[in-house]
Tab-separated table of C-alpha atoms and ligand atoms in Angstrom:
chain	number	residue	atom	x	y	z
A	185	MET	CA	-6.675	3.408	2.610
A	186	PRO	CA	-6.791	0.596	0.356
A	187	LEU	CA	-5.470	-3.063	1.186
A	188	ARG	CA	-4.590	-4.979	-1.743
A	189	GLU	CA	-3.454	-8.273	-2.309
A	190	PHE	CA	-0.394	-9.421	-4.392
A	191	ARG	CA	0.993	-12.578	-5.496
A	192	CYS	CA	4.719	-12.983	-5.840
A	193	LYS	CA	6.186	-14.072	-9.714
A	194	GLN	CA	9.097	-15.366	-7.908
A	195	CYS	CA	8.246	-17.618	-5.413
A	196	GLY	CA	4.400	-17.603	-5.338
A	197	GLU	CA	3.590	-15.943	-2.031
A	198	LYS	CA	0.253	-14.615	-1.344
A	199	PHE	CA	0.372	-11.073	0.884
A	200	GLU	CA	-1.584	-8.022	1.482
A	201	GLU	CA	-0.251	-4.528	1.388
A	202	LEU	CA	-1.183	-0.946	2.324
A	203	VAL	CA	-0.384	0.564	-0.965
A	204	ARG	CA	-0.115	4.417	-1.519
A	205	ASN	CA	0.739	6.212	-4.520
A	206	GLY	CA	4.117	5.616	-4.799
A	207	THR	CA	4.680	3.078	-3.112
A	208	LYS	CA	6.829	0.089	-3.904
A	209	VAL	CA	5.599	-3.680	-2.927
A	210	THR	CA	8.210	-5.758	-2.678
A	211	CYS	CA	7.668	-9.687	-1.160
A	212	PRO	CA	7.640	-9.984	2.274
A	213	GLN	CA	9.640	-13.587	1.553
A	214	CYS	CA	12.036	-13.357	-1.092
A	215	GLN	CA	12.065	-9.456	-1.099
A	216	SER	CA	11.540	-9.502	-5.130
A	217	GLU	CA	9.503	-6.631	-7.052
A	218	GLU	CA	8.100	-9.117	-9.298
A	219	VAL	CA	4.675	-9.115	-7.796
A	220	GLU	CA	1.493	-8.759	-9.455
A	221	SER	CA	-1.732	-7.298	-7.589
A	222	LEU	CA	-4.733	-9.545	-6.969
A	223	ILE	CA	-8.327	-8.080	-7.383
A	224	SER	CA	-9.297	-7.743	-3.622
A	225	SER	CA	-11.947	-9.885	-3.067
A	226	PHE	CA	-13.660	-7.424	-0.322
A	227	GLY	CA	-14.571	-3.902	-1.218
A	228	PHE	CA	-14.791	-3.545	-4.587
A	229	LYS	CA	-17.085	-6.964	-6.038
A	230	SER	CA	-19.591	-6.678	-2.962
A	231	SER	CA	-19.920	-2.628	-3.062
A	232	GLY	CA	-20.822	-3.053	-7.100
A	233	ARG	CA	-23.578	-5.879	-6.395
A	234	SER	CA	-26.085	-3.275	-6.146
A	235	SER	CA	-25.314	-1.584	-9.526
A	236	LEU	CA	-24.658	-4.462	-11.003
A	237	ALA	CA	-28.356	-6.223	-10.162
A	238	GLY	CA	-30.112	-3.653	-12.658
A	239	GLY	CA	-28.549	0.203	-11.653
A	240	CYS	CA	-30.934	0.611	-8.922
A	241	THR	CA	-29.044	2.272	-6.069
A	242	SER	CA	-32.411	3.704	-4.348
A	243	CYS	CA	-33.788	0.074	-3.636
A	244	SER	CA	-32.423	-2.683	-2.085
A	245	GLY	CA	-34.501	-5.064	-4.041
A	246	GLY	CA	-33.932	-7.199	-7.107
A	247	HIS	CA	-36.581	-5.505	-9.118
A	248	CYS	CA	-37.423	-2.139	-9.747
A	249	SER	CA	-40.993	-1.902	-10.567
A	250	THR	CA	-41.787	0.255	-7.715
A	251	CYS	CA	-39.278	3.110	-8.386
A	252	HIS	CA	-38.971	3.401	-12.115
B	543	ZN	ZN1	8.620	-13.617	-3.560
C-alpha cells in the first residue's frame, strides 16, 4: 500500500497518507481537499537507481563490461 506525501495548498501543512484508489485526501490541519501530492523521497528514486546507472539489473556495479 503506497504511502504518499502531500502538501496542503491552503495552509502548507505537509503530511503523509496511505492512499488507495478512490481515496480522497484531506488536510489533517484544515480539512481542505486542496492538496497536492509530492513525489515520495523513498521507494521510487532508490529502487530506480540501478536502472538509471546504466540499464543493467543483473550486476550491481556501475559498469557493465562483465555482463554485456
Ligand atoms: Zn491545510
